[in-house]
CSV table of C-alpha atoms in Angstrom, one decimal:
chain,number,residue,atom,x,y,z
A,1,MET,CA,78.8,65.4,79.3
A,2,SER,CA,78.2,66.9,82.8
A,3,SER,CA,81.7,67.0,83.8
A,4,VAL,CA,82.6,69.4,81.0
A,5,TYR,CA,82.0,73.0,80.9
A,6,GLY,CA,82.6,75.8,78.4
A,7,LYS,CA,81.8,77.1,75.0
A,8,ASN,CA,85.0,78.6,73.7
A,9,ILE,CA,87.2,76.8,76.3
A,10,LYS,CA,86.6,73.3,77.7
A,11,VAL,CA,87.1,72.4,81.3
A,12,SER,CA,86.7,68.8,82.2
A,13,ILE,CA,87.2,67.7,85.8
A,14,PHE,CA,87.6,63.9,86.4
A,15,GLY,CA,88.1,61.6,89.5
A,16,GLN,CA,86.1,60.7,92.7
A,17,SER,CA,86.7,61.8,96.4
A,18,HIS,CA,88.6,58.7,97.3
A,19,SER,CA,89.9,57.4,94.0
A,20,ALA,CA,93.6,57.5,93.4
A,21,GLY,CA,93.4,61.0,92.1
A,22,ILE,CA,91.2,63.9,90.7
A,23,GLY,CA,92.3,66.3,88.1
A,24,VAL,CA,91.2,68.8,85.4
A,25,VAL,CA,92.0,69.0,81.6
A,26,ILE,CA,91.6,72.4,79.9
A,27,ASP,CA,91.5,73.0,76.1
A,28,GLY,CA,91.5,76.4,74.6
A,29,ILE,CA,94.1,78.3,76.8
A,30,PRO,CA,95.8,80.7,74.3
A,31,ALA,CA,99.4,79.7,73.7
A,32,GLY,CA,102.1,81.8,75.1
A,33,GLU,CA,100.2,83.1,78.2
A,34,LYS,CA,102.3,82.9,81.4
A,35,PHE,CA,101.8,79.8,83.7
A,36,ASP,CA,102.5,81.1,87.4
A,37,GLU,CA,102.6,77.9,89.2
A,38,GLU,CA,103.2,79.5,92.6
A,39,LYS,CA,100.2,81.9,92.2
A,40,ILE,CA,98.0,78.9,91.4
A,41,ARG,CA,99.1,76.9,94.3
A,42,LYS,CA,98.6,79.7,96.7
A,43,PHE,CA,95.0,80.2,95.2
A,44,CYS,CA,94.2,76.6,95.6
A,45,ALA,CA,95.6,76.5,99.3
A,46,ARG,CA,92.7,78.6,100.2
A,47,ARG,CA,90.2,75.8,99.8
A,48,ALA,CA,92.4,73.0,100.9
A,49,PRO,CA,91.3,70.9,104.0
A,50,GLY,CA,92.9,70.8,107.2
A,51,SER,CA,94.3,74.4,107.3
A,52,ASN,CA,91.4,76.1,109.2
A,53,SER,CA,90.2,75.2,112.6
A,54,LEU,CA,86.7,76.0,111.6
A,55,GLY,CA,86.8,73.1,108.9
A,56,THR,CA,87.4,69.5,108.6
A,57,PRO,CA,90.5,67.7,110.2
A,58,ARG,CA,91.2,65.9,107.1
A,59,LYS,CA,94.6,67.3,106.0
A,60,GLU,CA,95.5,67.3,102.3
A,61,ALA,CA,97.7,69.9,100.7
A,62,ASP,CA,95.9,69.6,97.4
A,63,GLU,CA,99.4,69.7,95.8
A,64,PHE,CA,99.1,69.1,92.0
A,65,GLU,CA,101.3,67.8,89.3
A,66,VAL,CA,101.1,69.3,85.7
A,67,LEU,CA,101.0,66.6,83.0
A,68,SER,CA,100.8,68.6,80.0
A,69,GLY,CA,100.2,72.0,78.4
A,70,VAL,CA,103.2,73.9,79.9
A,71,THR,CA,106.7,74.6,78.4
A,72,ASN,CA,109.1,77.0,79.8
A,73,SER,CA,106.6,78.4,82.2
A,74,LYS,CA,104.2,79.2,79.4
A,75,PHE,CA,100.9,77.5,78.2
A,76,CYS,CA,102.0,75.7,75.0
A,77,GLY,CA,98.7,75.5,73.2
A,78,ALA,CA,98.4,71.8,74.0
A,79,PRO,CA,95.5,70.7,76.4
A,80,PHE,CA,96.6,71.5,80.1
A,81,ALA,CA,96.3,68.8,82.4
A,82,ALA,CA,96.9,68.7,86.1
A,83,VAL,CA,96.2,65.8,88.6
A,84,ILE,CA,96.0,65.7,92.5
A,85,LYS,CA,96.9,62.4,94.2
A,86,ASN,CA,94.4,61.5,97.0
A,87,THR,CA,96.8,60.7,99.9
A,88,ASN,CA,94.3,60.7,102.9
A,89,VAL,CA,91.4,58.4,102.3
A,90,LYS,CA,89.3,56.4,104.6
A,91,PRO,CA,86.6,54.6,102.4
A,92,GLY,CA,85.7,52.5,105.1
A,93,ASP,CA,83.9,55.5,106.9
A,94,TYR,CA,81.3,55.3,103.9
A,95,SER,CA,80.7,51.6,103.4
A,96,GLU,CA,77.1,51.6,104.7
A,97,PHE,CA,75.8,54.6,102.6
A,98,SER,CA,75.3,52.3,99.4
A,99,ASP,CA,72.3,50.9,101.4
A,100,LYS,CA,71.4,53.6,103.9
A,101,PRO,CA,71.6,57.0,102.0
A,102,ARG,CA,72.5,60.0,104.0
A,103,PRO,CA,69.9,62.7,104.3
A,104,GLY,CA,70.9,65.8,102.2
A,105,HIS,CA,73.4,63.9,100.2
A,106,ALA,CA,73.4,62.5,96.6
A,107,ASP,CA,73.7,58.9,97.7
A,108,TYR,CA,70.0,58.0,97.1
A,109,THR,CA,69.7,59.7,93.7
A,110,ALA,CA,73.1,58.3,92.6
A,111,ASN,CA,72.2,54.7,93.6
A,112,ILE,CA,68.9,55.2,91.5
A,113,LYS,CA,70.9,57.0,88.5
A,114,TYR,CA,73.5,54.5,88.2
A,115,ASN,CA,71.8,51.2,89.3
A,116,GLY,CA,73.8,50.9,92.6
A,117,ALA,CA,77.3,51.1,90.8
A,118,SER,CA,78.2,54.7,91.8
A,119,ASP,CA,81.1,55.2,94.2
A,120,PHE,CA,79.9,56.3,97.6
A,121,SER,CA,83.3,56.8,99.2
A,122,GLY,CA,83.4,60.4,100.2
A,123,GLY,CA,80.5,61.1,98.0
A,124,GLY,CA,82.3,59.9,94.9
A,125,HIS,CA,82.2,62.4,92.2
A,126,PHE,CA,79.5,64.3,93.8
A,127,SER,CA,82.0,65.4,96.6
A,128,GLY,CA,83.2,68.8,97.4
A,129,ARG,CA,86.7,67.2,96.8
A,130,LEU,CA,86.2,67.8,93.2
A,131,THR,CA,86.3,71.6,93.8
A,132,ALA,CA,90.0,71.2,94.1
A,133,PRO,CA,90.7,70.8,90.3
A,134,LEU,CA,87.8,73.2,89.7
A,135,CYS,CA,90.1,75.7,91.7
A,136,ILE,CA,93.2,74.9,89.5
A,137,ALA,CA,91.1,75.9,86.4
A,138,GLY,CA,89.7,78.9,88.2
A,139,SER,CA,93.0,80.2,89.3
A,140,VAL,CA,94.3,79.8,85.6
A,141,PHE,CA,91.5,82.0,84.2
A,142,ALA,CA,91.6,84.4,87.1
A,143,GLY,CA,95.2,85.1,86.0
A,144,LEU,CA,94.3,85.4,82.4
A,145,LEU,CA,91.5,87.9,83.4
A,146,GLU,CA,94.0,90.0,85.6
A,147,GLU,CA,96.1,90.5,82.7
A,148,LYS,CA,93.1,92.2,81.1
A,149,GLY,CA,92.3,94.4,84.2
A,150,ILE,CA,89.5,92.1,85.4
A,151,TYR,CA,89.4,91.3,89.1
A,152,ILE,CA,87.4,88.8,91.0
A,153,GLY,CA,86.9,88.9,95.0
A,154,SER,CA,84.6,87.5,97.4
A,155,HIS,CA,83.7,87.4,101.2
A,156,HIS,CA,81.7,85.6,103.6
A,157,GLU,CA,78.5,87.7,103.4
A,158,LYS,CA,76.5,85.5,106.0
A,159,ILE,CA,77.1,82.7,108.2
A,160,GLY,CA,74.0,81.4,110.0
A,161,GLY,CA,72.2,84.5,111.1
A,162,VAL,CA,75.4,86.5,111.3
A,163,SER,CA,75.7,89.0,108.3
A,164,ASP,CA,78.9,91.0,107.1
A,165,LYS,CA,78.7,94.3,105.3
A,166,ARG,CA,78.3,93.9,101.5
A,167,PHE,CA,80.4,95.3,98.7
A,168,ASP,CA,79.3,98.8,97.5
A,169,PRO,CA,77.7,97.5,94.4
A,170,ALA,CA,78.4,100.6,92.2
A,171,LYS,CA,81.8,101.4,93.5
A,172,VAL,CA,83.7,98.1,94.6
A,173,THR,CA,87.2,98.0,93.2
A,174,LYS,CA,90.2,95.6,93.5
A,175,ALA,CA,91.3,97.9,96.5
A,176,ASP,CA,88.2,96.6,98.3
A,177,PHE,CA,89.4,93.0,97.6
A,178,ASP,CA,92.8,93.8,98.8
A,179,SER,CA,91.6,95.3,102.0
A,180,LEU,CA,89.4,92.4,103.2
A,181,TYR,CA,90.0,91.0,106.5
A,182,ARG,CA,91.4,87.4,106.1
A,183,GLY,CA,91.2,85.3,109.3
A,184,GLU,CA,89.7,82.0,109.2
A,185,LEU,CA,86.7,83.5,107.5
A,186,THR,CA,87.1,86.4,105.0
A,187,VAL,CA,84.9,89.6,105.8
A,188,ILE,CA,84.6,93.4,105.2
A,189,ASP,CA,83.5,94.1,108.7
A,190,LYS,CA,86.3,92.5,111.2
A,191,ALA,CA,83.9,92.9,114.1
A,192,GLN,CA,81.7,90.2,112.5
A,193,HIS,CA,84.5,87.6,112.2
A,194,ASP,CA,84.4,86.2,115.8
A,195,LYS,CA,80.5,86.2,115.7
A,196,MET,CA,80.4,84.2,112.6
A,197,ALA,CA,83.2,81.9,114.0
A,198,ASP,CA,81.4,81.4,117.2
A,199,VAL,CA,78.2,80.2,115.1
A,200,ILE,CA,80.1,77.5,113.3
A,201,LYS,CA,81.9,76.2,116.6
A,202,ALA,CA,78.6,76.1,118.4
A,203,CYS,CA,77.1,73.9,115.6
A,204,ALA,CA,80.2,71.8,115.6
A,205,ALA,CA,80.1,71.3,119.4
A,206,ASP,CA,76.4,70.3,119.1
A,207,GLY,CA,77.2,67.8,116.2
A,208,ASP,CA,75.3,69.9,113.7
A,209,SER,CA,76.2,72.2,110.9
A,210,VAL,CA,75.3,75.6,109.6
A,211,GLY,CA,75.1,77.2,105.9
A,212,GLY,CA,76.3,80.7,104.6
A,213,VAL,CA,76.2,83.1,101.9
A,214,ILE,CA,79.2,84.2,99.7
A,215,GLU,CA,79.2,87.4,97.8
A,216,CYS,CA,81.4,87.6,94.8
A,217,ALA,CA,82.2,90.5,92.9
A,218,VAL,CA,84.0,91.0,89.3
A,219,THR,CA,85.4,94.5,88.4
A,220,GLY,CA,86.9,95.7,85.2
A,221,LEU,CA,84.5,94.2,83.0
A,222,PRO,CA,83.7,96.1,79.7
A,223,ALA,CA,80.0,96.5,78.6
A,224,GLY,CA,78.7,94.2,76.0
A,225,ILE,CA,79.8,90.8,77.3
A,226,GLY,CA,77.1,88.0,77.3
A,227,GLU,CA,74.2,87.1,75.1
A,228,PRO,CA,70.4,87.5,75.5
A,229,MET,CA,68.1,84.2,76.2
A,230,PHE,CA,70.0,81.1,77.1
A,231,ASP,CA,73.5,82.3,76.9
A,232,GLY,CA,73.2,85.4,79.3
A,233,LEU,CA,76.0,86.3,81.6
A,234,GLU,CA,74.0,85.2,84.6
A,235,ASN,CA,73.1,81.8,82.9
A,236,ARG,CA,76.7,81.1,82.3
A,237,ILE,CA,78.0,82.1,85.7
A,238,ALA,CA,75.0,80.3,87.4
A,239,GLN,CA,75.8,77.0,85.5
A,240,ALA,CA,79.4,77.0,86.8
A,241,VAL,CA,78.6,78.2,90.3
A,242,PHE,CA,76.1,75.1,90.9
A,243,ALA,CA,79.0,72.9,90.0
A,244,VAL,CA,80.1,73.5,93.5
A,245,PRO,CA,78.3,71.1,95.7
A,246,GLY,CA,76.2,72.6,98.5
A,247,VAL,CA,75.2,75.8,96.5
A,248,LYS,CA,71.4,76.1,96.5
A,249,GLY,CA,70.7,79.6,95.3
A,250,ILE,CA,72.1,82.4,93.4
A,251,GLU,CA,71.1,86.2,93.1
A,252,PHE,CA,72.6,88.9,91.1
A,253,GLY,CA,72.5,92.6,92.2
A,254,ALA,CA,69.5,93.4,94.3
A,255,GLY,CA,68.4,89.8,93.7
A,256,PHE,CA,65.3,88.5,95.4
A,257,ALA,CA,64.9,91.9,97.2
A,258,ALA,CA,64.0,93.5,93.9
A,259,ALA,CA,60.6,91.5,94.0
A,260,GLU,CA,59.7,94.0,97.1
A,261,MET,CA,60.8,97.2,95.2
A,262,ARG,CA,58.9,99.4,93.0
A,263,GLY,CA,60.2,100.1,89.5
A,264,SER,CA,61.5,103.6,90.8
A,265,GLU,CA,63.5,102.0,93.5
A,266,ASN,CA,65.1,99.3,91.4
A,267,ASN,CA,65.9,101.0,88.3
A,268,ASP,CA,69.2,102.2,88.0
A,269,PRO,CA,69.5,105.8,86.5
A,270,PHE,CA,72.1,106.3,83.8
A,271,ILE,CA,74.6,109.1,84.5
A,272,ILE,CA,78.0,110.4,82.9
A,273,GLU,CA,81.0,110.3,85.3
A,274,ASP,CA,84.3,110.8,84.1
A,275,SER,CA,83.2,111.0,80.6
A,276,LYS,CA,81.8,107.6,80.9
A,277,ILE,CA,78.4,106.1,80.8
A,278,LYS,CA,77.5,104.5,84.2
A,279,THR,CA,74.7,103.9,86.5
A,280,GLN,CA,74.0,105.7,89.7
A,281,THR,CA,73.4,102.7,91.5
A,282,ASN,CA,73.8,99.0,90.6
A,283,ASN,CA,70.6,97.0,91.5
A,284,HIS,CA,71.0,95.0,88.2
A,285,GLY,CA,74.4,93.8,89.5
A,286,GLY,CA,76.2,94.7,86.4
A,287,ILE,CA,74.0,92.7,83.9
A,288,LEU,CA,71.1,93.8,81.7
A,289,GLY,CA,69.4,91.4,79.4
A,290,GLY,CA,72.2,89.0,80.0
A,291,ILE,CA,74.9,91.5,78.9
A,292,SER,CA,77.4,93.2,81.1
A,293,SER,CA,76.7,96.9,81.6
A,294,GLY,CA,80.3,98.0,82.5
A,295,MET,CA,79.4,98.3,86.1
A,296,PRO,CA,80.8,95.8,88.9
A,297,LEU,CA,79.2,92.4,88.4
A,298,ILE,CA,77.8,91.3,91.7
A,299,PHE,CA,76.2,88.0,92.8
A,300,ARG,CA,75.6,86.1,95.9
A,301,ALA,CA,75.7,82.1,96.3
A,302,ALA,CA,73.8,80.6,99.2
A,303,MET,CA,75.2,77.4,100.5
A,304,LYS,CA,73.4,74.9,102.5
A,305,PRO,CA,74.5,73.5,105.9
A,306,THR,CA,76.8,70.4,105.6
A,307,PRO,CA,74.7,67.5,105.3
A,308,SER,CA,77.1,65.1,107.1
A,309,ILE,CA,76.2,65.7,110.7
A,310,PHE,CA,76.9,63.6,113.9
A,311,LYS,CA,73.3,63.6,115.2
A,312,GLU,CA,71.2,60.5,114.6
A,313,GLN,CA,69.0,60.9,111.4
A,314,LYS,CA,66.2,59.0,109.9
A,315,THR,CA,66.9,57.2,106.6
A,316,VAL,CA,65.9,53.8,105.0
A,317,SER,CA,67.7,50.6,104.1
A,318,ILE,CA,67.3,50.4,100.3
A,319,SER,CA,67.9,46.6,100.2
A,320,LYS,CA,65.3,45.9,102.9
A,321,ASN,CA,62.8,48.7,102.0
A,322,GLU,CA,62.4,49.6,105.6
A,323,GLN,CA,62.8,52.6,107.8
A,324,CYS,CA,66.0,52.8,109.9
A,325,THR,CA,68.3,55.5,111.5
A,326,LEU,CA,72.0,56.6,110.7
A,327,SER,CA,74.7,57.9,112.7
A,328,ILE,CA,77.5,59.5,110.5
A,329,LYS,CA,81.1,59.3,111.5
A,330,GLY,CA,84.2,60.7,109.8
A,331,ARG,CA,85.7,64.1,109.1
A,332,HIS,CA,83.3,66.7,107.9
A,333,ASP,CA,83.1,70.5,107.7
A,334,PRO,CA,80.7,72.1,110.1
A,335,CYS,CA,80.3,74.9,107.6
A,336,ILE,CA,81.1,74.1,103.9
A,337,ALA,CA,80.9,77.9,103.1
A,338,VAL,CA,84.2,78.4,105.0
A,339,ARG,CA,86.5,77.1,102.3
A,340,ALA,CA,84.3,77.7,99.4
A,341,LEU,CA,85.4,81.4,98.5
A,342,ALA,CA,88.2,80.2,95.9
A,343,CYS,CA,85.5,77.7,94.6
A,344,ILE,CA,82.9,80.4,93.9
A,345,GLU,CA,85.6,82.7,92.6
A,346,SER,CA,86.9,79.9,90.3
A,347,ALA,CA,83.4,79.3,88.8
A,348,ALA,CA,83.0,82.9,88.1
A,349,ALA,CA,86.4,83.3,86.6
A,350,ILE,CA,85.8,80.2,84.1
A,351,ALA,CA,82.3,81.5,83.0
A,352,VAL,CA,83.5,85.2,82.7
A,353,TYR,CA,86.5,84.1,80.6
A,354,ASP,CA,84.4,81.9,78.4
A,355,ALA,CA,81.9,84.5,77.7
A,356,LEU,CA,84.8,87.3,77.1
A,357,LEU,CA,86.1,85.0,74.2
A,358,ASP,CA,82.6,85.6,72.5
A,359,TYR,CA,83.0,89.3,73.0
A,360,TYR,CA,86.2,89.5,71.4
A,361,LYS,CA,85.1,87.4,68.3
A,362,THR,CA,82.6,90.3,67.7
A,363,ASN,CA,84.5,93.2,68.8
A,364,ARG,CA,87.9,93.1,67.2
């Protein structure tokens, strides 16, 4: 089932962008763990629409209601379920897309896949709106990881052609996450913030959009988490990250730049530091053979420009089987990467926690 993720835990996301509600069911959260509702709400607010001048004017607080799984502020062992009511919907903005698919969207493929029965309002269950319940799940598992000394942080590494500094791959810590500059964008180098914002504003003024890259790091992971072949740590993280609409690529460590290196440049020498085995550099991004090395886990996710733009575009009429044009109206983010940090962190948290449970089974 495509809306369910996990091996040791099960995360199931339901709903459509403009349905009555969206939500998540999580099975496998250990009973007795603390449920910090306020912390989860603050985490989810980072991706909520309408809170950032660089994003969509659609305003929804993403307020969720817990239906089950919590008693006396602790997870009780029953499946955890939470729902978010959709309170600001305009299905009329999307009525023509069942026949005239939007370039860059899933309208055409969904029409073929579901024989014309799919919900096109707001993108239906292909919408970025479904990352709201993803963030509920991600914040739950991020909290459980923090209790074990494992922390996740991210920043906007690139917007259009403007680049931020990168995390120090061998030495990034929670302190680096805490020191990030958090304006309308989140960056390491504050000087790049306004340059990135100007790129987004210029695209929006032109009726266009722009893409970006999000860099994410996980610190405090012990060595030995993950499996070879199909259950590698990269595999599991990538599967979860690609659940975020708009993600078109992912790289770990040096990533694609490694293809331009020699082995002597890309290999990370092993060293002893503070009586612990580490690597001097971290081109491997904290993963070797699908298994964590104990170094910081580093990856970057590339996000495409928002496909809903206000420029006239070529498309087709499916019913008439003829060429036509399309002008999109509505409320859309000029850069979907702006609100995606919490989404990428959530995907990482879910995947890492699930893999961590495998580690505990064999290392008790």
